[in-house]
Short mmCIF file of C-alpha atoms in Angstrom, two decimals:
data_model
loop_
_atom_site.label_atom_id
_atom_site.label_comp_id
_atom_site.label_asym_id
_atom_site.label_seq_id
_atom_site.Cartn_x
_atom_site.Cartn_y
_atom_site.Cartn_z
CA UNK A 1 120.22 16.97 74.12
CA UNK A 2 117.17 18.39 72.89
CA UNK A 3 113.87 17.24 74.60
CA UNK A 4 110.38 17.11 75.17
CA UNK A 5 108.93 18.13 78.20
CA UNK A 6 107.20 15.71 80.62
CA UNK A 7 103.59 16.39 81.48
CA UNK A 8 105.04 16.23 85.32
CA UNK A 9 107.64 19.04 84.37
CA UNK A 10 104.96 21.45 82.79
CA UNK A 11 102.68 20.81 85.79
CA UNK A 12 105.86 21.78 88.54
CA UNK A 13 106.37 25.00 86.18
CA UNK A 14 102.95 25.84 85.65
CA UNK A 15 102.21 25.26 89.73
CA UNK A 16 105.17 28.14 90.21
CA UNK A 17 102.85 31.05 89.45
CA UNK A 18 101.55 30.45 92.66
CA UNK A 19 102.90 31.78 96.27
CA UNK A 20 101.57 28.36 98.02
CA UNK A 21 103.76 26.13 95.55
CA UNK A 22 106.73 28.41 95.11
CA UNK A 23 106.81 28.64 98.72
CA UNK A 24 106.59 24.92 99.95
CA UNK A 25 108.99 23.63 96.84
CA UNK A 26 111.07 26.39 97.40
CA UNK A 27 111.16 27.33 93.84
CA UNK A 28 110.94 30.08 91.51
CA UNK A 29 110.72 31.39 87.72
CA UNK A 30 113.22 33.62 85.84
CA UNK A 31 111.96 34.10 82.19
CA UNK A 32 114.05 35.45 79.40
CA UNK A 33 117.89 35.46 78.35
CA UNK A 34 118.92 38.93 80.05
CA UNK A 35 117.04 37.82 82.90
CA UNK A 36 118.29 34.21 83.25
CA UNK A 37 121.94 35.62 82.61
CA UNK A 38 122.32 37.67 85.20
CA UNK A 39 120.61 34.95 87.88
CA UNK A 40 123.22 32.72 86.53
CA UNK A 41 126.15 34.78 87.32
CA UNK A 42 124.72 35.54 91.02
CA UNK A 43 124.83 33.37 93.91
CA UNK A 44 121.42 31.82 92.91
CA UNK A 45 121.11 28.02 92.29
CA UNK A 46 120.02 27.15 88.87
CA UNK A 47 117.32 23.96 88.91
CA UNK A 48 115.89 23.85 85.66
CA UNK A 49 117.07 25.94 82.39
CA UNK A 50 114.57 25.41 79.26
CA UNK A 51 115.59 27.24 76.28
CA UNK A 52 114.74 27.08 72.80
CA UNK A 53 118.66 27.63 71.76
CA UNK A 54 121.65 26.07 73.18
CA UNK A 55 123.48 29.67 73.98
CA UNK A 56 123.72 29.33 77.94
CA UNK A 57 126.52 28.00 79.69
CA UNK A 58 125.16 26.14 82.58
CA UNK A 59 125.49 22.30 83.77
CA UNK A 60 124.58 19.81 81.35
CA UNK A 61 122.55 17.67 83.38
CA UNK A 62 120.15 21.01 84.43
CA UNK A 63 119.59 21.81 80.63
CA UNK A 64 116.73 21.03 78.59
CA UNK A 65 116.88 22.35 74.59
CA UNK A 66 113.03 22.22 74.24
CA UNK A 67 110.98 23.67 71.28
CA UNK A 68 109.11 26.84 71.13
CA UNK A 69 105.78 24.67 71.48
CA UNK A 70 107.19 23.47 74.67
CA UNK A 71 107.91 26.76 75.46
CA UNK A 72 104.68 27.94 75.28
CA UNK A 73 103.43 25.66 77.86
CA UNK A 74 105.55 26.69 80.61
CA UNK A 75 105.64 30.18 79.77
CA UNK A 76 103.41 32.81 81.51
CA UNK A 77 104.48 35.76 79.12
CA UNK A 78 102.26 36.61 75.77
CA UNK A 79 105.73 36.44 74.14
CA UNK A 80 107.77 34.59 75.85
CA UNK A 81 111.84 34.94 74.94
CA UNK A 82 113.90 31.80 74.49
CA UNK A 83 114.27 30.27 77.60
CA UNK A 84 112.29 29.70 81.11
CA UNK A 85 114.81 29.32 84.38
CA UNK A 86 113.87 27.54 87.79
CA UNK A 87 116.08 28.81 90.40
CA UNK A 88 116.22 28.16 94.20
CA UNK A 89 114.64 30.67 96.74
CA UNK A 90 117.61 30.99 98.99
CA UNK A 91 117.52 31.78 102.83
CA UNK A 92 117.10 35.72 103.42
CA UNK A 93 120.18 37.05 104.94
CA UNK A 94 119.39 38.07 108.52
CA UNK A 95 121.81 41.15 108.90
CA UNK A 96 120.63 44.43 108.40
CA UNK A 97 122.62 46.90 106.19
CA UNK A 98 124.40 49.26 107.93
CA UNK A 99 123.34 52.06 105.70
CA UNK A 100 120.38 52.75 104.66
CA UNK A 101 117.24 50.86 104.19
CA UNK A 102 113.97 50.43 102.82
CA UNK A 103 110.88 49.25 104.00
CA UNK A 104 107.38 48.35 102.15
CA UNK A 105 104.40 48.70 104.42
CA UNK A 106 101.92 46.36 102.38
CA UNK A 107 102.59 47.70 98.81
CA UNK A 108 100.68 45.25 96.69
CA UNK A 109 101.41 46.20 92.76
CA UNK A 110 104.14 43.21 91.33
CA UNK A 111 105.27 46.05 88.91
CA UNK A 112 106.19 48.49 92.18
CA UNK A 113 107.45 46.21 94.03
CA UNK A 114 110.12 45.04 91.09
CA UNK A 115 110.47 48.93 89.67
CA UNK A 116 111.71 49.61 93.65
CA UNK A 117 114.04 46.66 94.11
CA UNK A 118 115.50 48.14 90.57
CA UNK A 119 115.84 51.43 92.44
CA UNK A 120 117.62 49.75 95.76
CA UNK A 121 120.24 48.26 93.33
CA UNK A 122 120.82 51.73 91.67
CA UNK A 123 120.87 53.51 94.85
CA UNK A 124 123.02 50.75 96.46
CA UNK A 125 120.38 49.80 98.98
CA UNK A 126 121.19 46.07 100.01
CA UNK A 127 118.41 45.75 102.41
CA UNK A 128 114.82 45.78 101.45
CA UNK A 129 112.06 44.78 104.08
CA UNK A 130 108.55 44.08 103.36
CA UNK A 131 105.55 43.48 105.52
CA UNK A 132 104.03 39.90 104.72
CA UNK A 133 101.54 41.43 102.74
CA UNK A 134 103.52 43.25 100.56
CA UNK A 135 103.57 41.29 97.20
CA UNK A 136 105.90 38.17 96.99
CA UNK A 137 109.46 39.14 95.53
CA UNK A 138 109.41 35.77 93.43
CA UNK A 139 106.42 36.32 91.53
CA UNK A 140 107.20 36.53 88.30
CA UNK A 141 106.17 39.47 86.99
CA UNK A 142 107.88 41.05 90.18
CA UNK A 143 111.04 39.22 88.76
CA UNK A 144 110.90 40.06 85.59
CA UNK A 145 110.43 44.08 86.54
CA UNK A 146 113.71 43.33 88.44
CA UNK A 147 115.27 43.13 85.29
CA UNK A 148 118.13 41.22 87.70
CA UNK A 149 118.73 43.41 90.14
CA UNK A 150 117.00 40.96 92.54
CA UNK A 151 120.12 39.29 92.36
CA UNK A 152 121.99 42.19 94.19
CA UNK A 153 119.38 43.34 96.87
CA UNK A 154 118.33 41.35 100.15
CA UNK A 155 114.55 41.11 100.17
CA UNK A 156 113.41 40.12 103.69
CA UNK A 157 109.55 39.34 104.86
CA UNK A 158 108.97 40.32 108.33
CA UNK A 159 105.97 42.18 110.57
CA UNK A 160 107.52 45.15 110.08
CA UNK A 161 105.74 46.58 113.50
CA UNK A 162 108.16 44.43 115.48
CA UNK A 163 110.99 44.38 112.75
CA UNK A 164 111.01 48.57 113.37
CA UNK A 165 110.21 48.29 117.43
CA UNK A 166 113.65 45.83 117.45
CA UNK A 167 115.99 48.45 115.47
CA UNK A 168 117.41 51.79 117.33
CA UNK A 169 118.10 53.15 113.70
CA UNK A 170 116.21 56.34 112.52
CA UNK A 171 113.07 55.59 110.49
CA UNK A 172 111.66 57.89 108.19
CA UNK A 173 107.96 57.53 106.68
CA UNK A 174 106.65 59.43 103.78
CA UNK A 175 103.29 61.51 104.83
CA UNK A 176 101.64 64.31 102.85
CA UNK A 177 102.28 66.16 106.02
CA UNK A 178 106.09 66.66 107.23
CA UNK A 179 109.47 67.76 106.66
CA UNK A 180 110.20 69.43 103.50
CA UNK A 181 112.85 66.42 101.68
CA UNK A 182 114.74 69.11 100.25
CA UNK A 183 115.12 71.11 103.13
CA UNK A 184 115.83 68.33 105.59
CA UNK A 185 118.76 67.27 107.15
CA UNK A 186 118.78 63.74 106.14
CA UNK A 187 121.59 60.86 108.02
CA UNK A 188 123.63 58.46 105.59
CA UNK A 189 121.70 55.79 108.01
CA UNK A 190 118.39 55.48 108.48
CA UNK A 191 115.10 53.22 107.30
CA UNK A 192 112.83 54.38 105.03
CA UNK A 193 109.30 53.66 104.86
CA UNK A 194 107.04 53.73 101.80
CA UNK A 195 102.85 52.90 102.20
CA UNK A 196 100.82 50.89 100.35
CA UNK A 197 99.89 52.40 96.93
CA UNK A 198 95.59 52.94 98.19
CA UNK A 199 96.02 53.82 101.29
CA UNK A 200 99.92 54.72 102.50
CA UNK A 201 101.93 53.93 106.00
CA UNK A 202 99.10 52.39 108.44
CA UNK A 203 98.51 53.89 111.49
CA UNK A 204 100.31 50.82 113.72
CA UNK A 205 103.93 51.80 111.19
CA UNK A 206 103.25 55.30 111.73
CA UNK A 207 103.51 54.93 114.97
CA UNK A 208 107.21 53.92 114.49
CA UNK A 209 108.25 56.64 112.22
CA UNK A 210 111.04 58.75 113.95
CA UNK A 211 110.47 61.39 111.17
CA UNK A 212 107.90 62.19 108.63
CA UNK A 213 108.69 63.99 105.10
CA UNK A 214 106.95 65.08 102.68
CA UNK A 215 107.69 65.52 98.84
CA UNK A 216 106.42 69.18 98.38
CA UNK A 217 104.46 69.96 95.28
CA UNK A 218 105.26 72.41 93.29
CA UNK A 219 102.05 72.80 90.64
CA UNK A 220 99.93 75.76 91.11
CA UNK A 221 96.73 73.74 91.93
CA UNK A 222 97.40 71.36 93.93
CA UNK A 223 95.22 68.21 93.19
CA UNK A 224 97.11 65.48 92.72
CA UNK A 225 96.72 63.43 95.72
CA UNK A 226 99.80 60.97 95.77
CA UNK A 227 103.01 60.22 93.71
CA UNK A 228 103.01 56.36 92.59
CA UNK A 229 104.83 54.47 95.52
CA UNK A 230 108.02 53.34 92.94
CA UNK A 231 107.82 57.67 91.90
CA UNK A 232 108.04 58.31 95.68
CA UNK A 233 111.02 56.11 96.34
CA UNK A 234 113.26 56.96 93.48
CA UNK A 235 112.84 60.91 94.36
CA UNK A 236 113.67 59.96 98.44
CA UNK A 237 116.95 57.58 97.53
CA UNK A 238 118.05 60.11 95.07
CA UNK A 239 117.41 62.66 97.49
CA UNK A 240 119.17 61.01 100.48
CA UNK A 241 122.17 60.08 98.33
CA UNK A 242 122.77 63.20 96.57
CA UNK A 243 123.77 64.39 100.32
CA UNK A 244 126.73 62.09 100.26
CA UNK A 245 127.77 63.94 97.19
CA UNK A 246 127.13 67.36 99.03
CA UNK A 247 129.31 66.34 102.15
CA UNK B 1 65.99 57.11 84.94
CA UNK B 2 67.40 53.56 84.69
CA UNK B 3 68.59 52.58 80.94
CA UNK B 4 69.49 49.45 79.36
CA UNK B 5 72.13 49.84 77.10
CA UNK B 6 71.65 49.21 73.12
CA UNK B 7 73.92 47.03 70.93
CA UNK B 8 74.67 50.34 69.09
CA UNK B 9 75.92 52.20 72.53
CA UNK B 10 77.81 48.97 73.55
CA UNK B 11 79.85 48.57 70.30
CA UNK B 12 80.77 52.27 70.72
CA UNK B 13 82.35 52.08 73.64
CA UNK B 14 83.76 48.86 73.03
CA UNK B 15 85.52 50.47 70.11
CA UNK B 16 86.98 53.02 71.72
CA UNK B 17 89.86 50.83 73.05
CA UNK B 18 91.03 51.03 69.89
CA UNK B 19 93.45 54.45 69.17
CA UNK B 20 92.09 54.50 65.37
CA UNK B 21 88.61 54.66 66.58
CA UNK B 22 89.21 57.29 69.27
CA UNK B 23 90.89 59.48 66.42
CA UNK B 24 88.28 59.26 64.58
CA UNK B 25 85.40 59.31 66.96
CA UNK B 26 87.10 61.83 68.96
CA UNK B 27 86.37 59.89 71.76
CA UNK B 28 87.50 58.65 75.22
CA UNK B 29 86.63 56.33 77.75
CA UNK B 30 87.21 57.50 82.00
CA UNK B 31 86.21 54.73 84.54
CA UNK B 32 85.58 54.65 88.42
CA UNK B 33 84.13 57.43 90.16
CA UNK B 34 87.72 59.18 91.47
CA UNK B 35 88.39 59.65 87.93
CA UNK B 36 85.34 60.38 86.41
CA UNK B 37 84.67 63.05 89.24
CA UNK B 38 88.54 64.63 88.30
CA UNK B 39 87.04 65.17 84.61
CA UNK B 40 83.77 66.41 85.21
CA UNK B 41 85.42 69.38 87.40
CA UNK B 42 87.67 70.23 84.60
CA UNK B 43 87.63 71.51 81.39
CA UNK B 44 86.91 68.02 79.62
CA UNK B 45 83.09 67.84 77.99
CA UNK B 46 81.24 64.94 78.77
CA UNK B 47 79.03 62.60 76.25
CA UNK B 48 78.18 59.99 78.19
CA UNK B 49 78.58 59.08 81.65
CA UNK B 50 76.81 55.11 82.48
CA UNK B 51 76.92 54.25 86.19
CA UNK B 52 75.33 51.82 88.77
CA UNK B 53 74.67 54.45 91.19
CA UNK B 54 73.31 58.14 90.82
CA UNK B 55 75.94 59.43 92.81
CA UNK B 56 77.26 62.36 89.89
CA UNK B 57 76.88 66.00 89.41
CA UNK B 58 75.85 65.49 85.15
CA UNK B 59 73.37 66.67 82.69
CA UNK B 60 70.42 64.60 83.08
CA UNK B 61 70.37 63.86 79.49
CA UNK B 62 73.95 62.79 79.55
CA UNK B 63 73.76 60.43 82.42
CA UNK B 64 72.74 56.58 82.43
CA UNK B 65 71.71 54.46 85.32
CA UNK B 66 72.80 51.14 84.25
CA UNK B 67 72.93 47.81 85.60
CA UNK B 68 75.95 46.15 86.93
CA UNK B 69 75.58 43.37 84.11
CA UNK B 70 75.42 46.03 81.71
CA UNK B 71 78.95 47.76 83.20
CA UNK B 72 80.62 44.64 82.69
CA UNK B 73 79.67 44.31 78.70
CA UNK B 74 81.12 48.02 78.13
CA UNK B 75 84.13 47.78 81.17
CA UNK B 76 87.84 47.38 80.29
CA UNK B 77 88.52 46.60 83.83
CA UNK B 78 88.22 42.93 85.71
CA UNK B 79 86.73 44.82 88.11
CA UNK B 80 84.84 47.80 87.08
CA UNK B 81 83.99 50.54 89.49
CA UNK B 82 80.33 51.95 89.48
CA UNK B 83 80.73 54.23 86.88
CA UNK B 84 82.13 54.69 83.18
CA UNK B 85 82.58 57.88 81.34
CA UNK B 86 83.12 58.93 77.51
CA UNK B 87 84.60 62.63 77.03
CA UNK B 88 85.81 64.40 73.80
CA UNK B 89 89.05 64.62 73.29
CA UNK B 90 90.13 68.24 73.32
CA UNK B 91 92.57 69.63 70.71
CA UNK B 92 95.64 70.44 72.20
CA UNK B 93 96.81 73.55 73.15
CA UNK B 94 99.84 74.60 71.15
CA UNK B 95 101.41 77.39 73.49
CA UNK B 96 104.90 75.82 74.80
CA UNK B 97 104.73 76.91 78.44
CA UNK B 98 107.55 78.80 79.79
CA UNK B 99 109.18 77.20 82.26
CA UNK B 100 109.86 73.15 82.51
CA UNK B 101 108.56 70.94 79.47
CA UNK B 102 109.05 67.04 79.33
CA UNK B 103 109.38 65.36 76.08
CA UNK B 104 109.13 61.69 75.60
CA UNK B 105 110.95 59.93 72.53
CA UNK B 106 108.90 56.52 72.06
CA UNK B 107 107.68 55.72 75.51
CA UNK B 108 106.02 52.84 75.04
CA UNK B 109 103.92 51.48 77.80
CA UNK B 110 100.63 52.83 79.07
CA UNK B 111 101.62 52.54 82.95
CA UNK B 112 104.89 54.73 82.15
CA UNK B 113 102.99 57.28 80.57
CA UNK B 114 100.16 57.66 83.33
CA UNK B 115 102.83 58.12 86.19
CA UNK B 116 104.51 60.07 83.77
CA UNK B 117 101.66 62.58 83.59
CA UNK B 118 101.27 62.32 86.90
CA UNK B 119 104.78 63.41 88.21
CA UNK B 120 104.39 66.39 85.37
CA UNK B 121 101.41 67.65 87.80
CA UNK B 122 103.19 66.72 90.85
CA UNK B 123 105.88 68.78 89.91
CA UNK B 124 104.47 71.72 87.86
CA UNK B 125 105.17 70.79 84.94
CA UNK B 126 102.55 72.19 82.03
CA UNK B 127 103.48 70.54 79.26
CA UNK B 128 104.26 67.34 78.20
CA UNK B 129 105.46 66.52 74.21
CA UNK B 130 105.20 63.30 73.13
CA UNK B 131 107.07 61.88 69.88
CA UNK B 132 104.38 60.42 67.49
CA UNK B 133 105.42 56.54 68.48
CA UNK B 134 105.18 57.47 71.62
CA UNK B 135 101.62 55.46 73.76
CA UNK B 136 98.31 57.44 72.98
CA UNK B 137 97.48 59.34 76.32
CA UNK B 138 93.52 58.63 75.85
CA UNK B 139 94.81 54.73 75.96
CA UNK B 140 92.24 53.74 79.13
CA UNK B 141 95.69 52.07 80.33
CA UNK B 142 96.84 55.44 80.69
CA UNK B 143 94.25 57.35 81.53
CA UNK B 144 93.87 54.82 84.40
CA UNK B 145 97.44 55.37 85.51
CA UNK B 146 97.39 58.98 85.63
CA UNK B 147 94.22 59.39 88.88
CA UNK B 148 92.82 62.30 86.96
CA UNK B 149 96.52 64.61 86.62
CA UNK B 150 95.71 64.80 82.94
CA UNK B 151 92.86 67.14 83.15
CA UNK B 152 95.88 69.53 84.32
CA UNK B 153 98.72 67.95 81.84
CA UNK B 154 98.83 69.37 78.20
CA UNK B 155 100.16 66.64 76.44
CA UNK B 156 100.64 67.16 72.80
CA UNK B 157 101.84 64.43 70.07
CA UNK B 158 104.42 66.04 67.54
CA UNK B 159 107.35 65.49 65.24
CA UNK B 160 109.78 65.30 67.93
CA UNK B 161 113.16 66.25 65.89
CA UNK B 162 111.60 69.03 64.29
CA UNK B 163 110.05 70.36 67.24
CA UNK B 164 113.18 70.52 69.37
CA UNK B 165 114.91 72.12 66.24
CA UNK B 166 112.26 74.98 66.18
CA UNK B 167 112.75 75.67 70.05
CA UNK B 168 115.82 77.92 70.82
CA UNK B 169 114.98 76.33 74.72
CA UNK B 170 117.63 74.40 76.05
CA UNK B 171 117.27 70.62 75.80
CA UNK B 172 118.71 68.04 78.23
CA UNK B 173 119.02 64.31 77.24
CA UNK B 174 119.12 61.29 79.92
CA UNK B 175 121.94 59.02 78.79
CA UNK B 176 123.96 56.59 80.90
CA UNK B 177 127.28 59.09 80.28
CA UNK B 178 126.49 62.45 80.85
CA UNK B 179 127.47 65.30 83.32
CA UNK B 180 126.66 64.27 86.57
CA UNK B 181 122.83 65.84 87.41
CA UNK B 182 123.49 66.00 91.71
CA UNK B 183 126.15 68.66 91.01
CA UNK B 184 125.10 69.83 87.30
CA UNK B 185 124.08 73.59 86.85
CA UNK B 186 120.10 73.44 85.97
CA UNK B 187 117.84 76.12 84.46
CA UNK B 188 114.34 76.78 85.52
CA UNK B 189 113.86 76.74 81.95
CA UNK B 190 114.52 73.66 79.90
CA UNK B 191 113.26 70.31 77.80
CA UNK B 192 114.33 67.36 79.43
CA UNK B 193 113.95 64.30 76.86
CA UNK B 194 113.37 60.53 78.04
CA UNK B 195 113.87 57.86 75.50
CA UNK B 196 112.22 54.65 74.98
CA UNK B 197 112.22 51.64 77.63
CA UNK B 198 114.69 49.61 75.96
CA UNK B 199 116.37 51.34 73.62
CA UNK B 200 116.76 54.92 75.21
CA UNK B 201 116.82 58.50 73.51
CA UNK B 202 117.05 57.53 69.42
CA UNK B 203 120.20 59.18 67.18
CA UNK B 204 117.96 61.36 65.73
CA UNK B 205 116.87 63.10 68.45
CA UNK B 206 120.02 62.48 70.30
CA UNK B 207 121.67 64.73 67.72
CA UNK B 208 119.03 67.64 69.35
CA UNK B 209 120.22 67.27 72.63
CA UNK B 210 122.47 70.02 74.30
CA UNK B 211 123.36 68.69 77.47
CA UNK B 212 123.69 64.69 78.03
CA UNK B 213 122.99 64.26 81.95
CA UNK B 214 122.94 61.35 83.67
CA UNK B 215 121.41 60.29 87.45
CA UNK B 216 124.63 58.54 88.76
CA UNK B 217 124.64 55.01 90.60
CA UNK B 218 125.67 54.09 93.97
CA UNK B 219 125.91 50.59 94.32
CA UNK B 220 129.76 48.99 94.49
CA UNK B 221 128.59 46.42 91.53
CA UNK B 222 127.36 48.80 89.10
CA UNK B 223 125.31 46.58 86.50
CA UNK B 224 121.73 47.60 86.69
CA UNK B 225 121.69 48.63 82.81
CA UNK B 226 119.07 51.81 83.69
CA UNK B 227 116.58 52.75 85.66
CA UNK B 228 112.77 52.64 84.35
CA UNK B 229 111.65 55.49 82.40
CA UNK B 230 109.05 56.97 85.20
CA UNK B 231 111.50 56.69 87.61
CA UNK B 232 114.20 58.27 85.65
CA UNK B 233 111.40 61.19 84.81
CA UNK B 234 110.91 61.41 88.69
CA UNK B 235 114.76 61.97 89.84
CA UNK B 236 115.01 64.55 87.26
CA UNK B 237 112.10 66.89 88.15
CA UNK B 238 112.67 66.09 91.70
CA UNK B 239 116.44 68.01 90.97
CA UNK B 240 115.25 70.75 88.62
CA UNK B 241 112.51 71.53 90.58
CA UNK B 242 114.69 71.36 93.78
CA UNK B 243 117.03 73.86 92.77
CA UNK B 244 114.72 76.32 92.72
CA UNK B 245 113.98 76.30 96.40
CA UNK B 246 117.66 76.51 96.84
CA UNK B 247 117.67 79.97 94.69
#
């Protein structure tokens, strides 16, 4: 079964890296067993597996054993690990969570973006909506900072000024002006909006924002200017959950 | 005032990507004006600053107004902004402060470390101790990463078991069994240890630890192995420093 790679094959995997292609063929790139693995076992539809070792169990006819040459070709890691997936990028879900959700106002860092859709599965977030220009969700370094929980969390792309007008629900937007979080009374349902990592919420999402927190600091000078955006959300879901506990 | 830089002044900096050289050089590099600005108003010495415009605050004979073509032979960045800096590295202080310390058993990666740093000064937090495998902090990676919150950080690089043996303080341990930290008694007072991005807190230091916390997840599936180390680091000062609003 083992084979060599088609210069048409490389060029399809190689063409992936970009938005443009991913979006008009519909495709995109999982690198790496964990990674793969997990895609597998999700509702994700496997296209093309290339692995250097035969230790997946997937359709016969979507397999490729290739060498670590090959490998190399397609891969867009330094080092890349075993195999190289093409999956499907399936129709977003259209229903909104009934609990609570996130929202990315134009947050642009691959590495953020995958760190926070890590955080949604931890938190149980199912919903995650992005402005269209927050960074792609099936770029693959966005993917591989995943680490599979893309698999488990709904990524929509939407302008996120209507998206919020449309929905009654209560949104919250982080400032470095409002509500103390840890003083707050905070709702089991609600949408909450992170900013872009330069410049935070824009003015025409700030407008929507029911409520605006703040993460208080607690060093003596206070200089730091802004918590990463990924630092931001992980202290607001913990914070919002932990109330659940409380109740 | 305008300089052209020398081979001799290019290699140096050039070098000083490398960790060996900065030990031995003693050496640094800052870059982009935010950054460079955060130094110069802190306790950091200067050597050299190079920049495009002569928009600093800087010993005359420490300053060089430099081309842009000249920028881009001594930059790290793609895209370098206006200005690059070389500071000494200062020796570390060796007073443990009182109240919260962070300690980081083999954090690997540069971008961790910076936001690492950075949610120390968010949160008050004095001093940070950093196993020797652990990422140098004058990595440009890091220093990058952390917008200028390690002027106000004091990170020091130690022995990690034998430290924690010599400190009576009480040391807390992020593991994915633990007591629960939402409804965990917390100390204003305490270590609390993050391991390595794959492979957690080590057995050595493991055997330090005196209470094993752990953040707990919400989803229904619960398979997201962990969360990333930053994040992890932000949950946990966001609840120890919480508490003591509470008090």
């Amino acid at each position: 079964m083992s084979s060599v790679l088609s210069k048409n094959q490389i060029k399809v995997v190689k063409s992936l890296s970009q938005k443009k292609n991913r979006q008009q063929l519909g495709l995109f790139i999982v690198e790496g067993v964990k990674g793969i693995s997990e895609f597998l076992n999700s509702d994700y539809s496997l296209v093309n597996l290339y692995t250097t070792k035969p230790i997946f169990e997937a359709p016969e006819e979507l397999l490729s054993l290739i060498s670590d040459a090959d490998l190399k070709k397609i891969t867009a890691l330094k080092n890349p690990n075993t195999a190289l997936a093409v999956f499907k990028i399936p129709e977003p879900k259209q229903d909104l969570d009934p609990g609570l959700v996130v929202a990315l106002d134009d947050v642009r860092d691959p590495g953020n973006l995958g760190t926070i859709i890590r955080l949604c599965d931890w938190y149980g977030v199912k919903s995650l909506i992005c402005s269209l220009n927050t960074v792609d969700c099936y770029n693959s370094k966005v993917v591989q900072a995943t680490m599979g929980s893309l698999t488990r969390v709904n990524v929509q792309y939407v302008d996120l000024e209507s998206y919020l007008k449309t929905h009654s629900i209560e949104v919250f937007g982080t400032f470095l002006e409002g509500e103390n979080i840890y003083s707050s009374s905070l709702p089991e349902r609600g949408i909450i909006v992170l900013g872009n990592e330069g410049n935070g919420i824009s003015e025409a999402i700030e407008s929507q924002v029911d409520r605006k927190v703040t993460i208080p600091q607690f060093g003596i000078v206070k200089a730091t200017e802004s918590l990463n955006v990924a630092n931001a959300t992980a202290i607001l879901l913990s914070e919002f959950r932990r109330r659940t506990i409380e109740k």
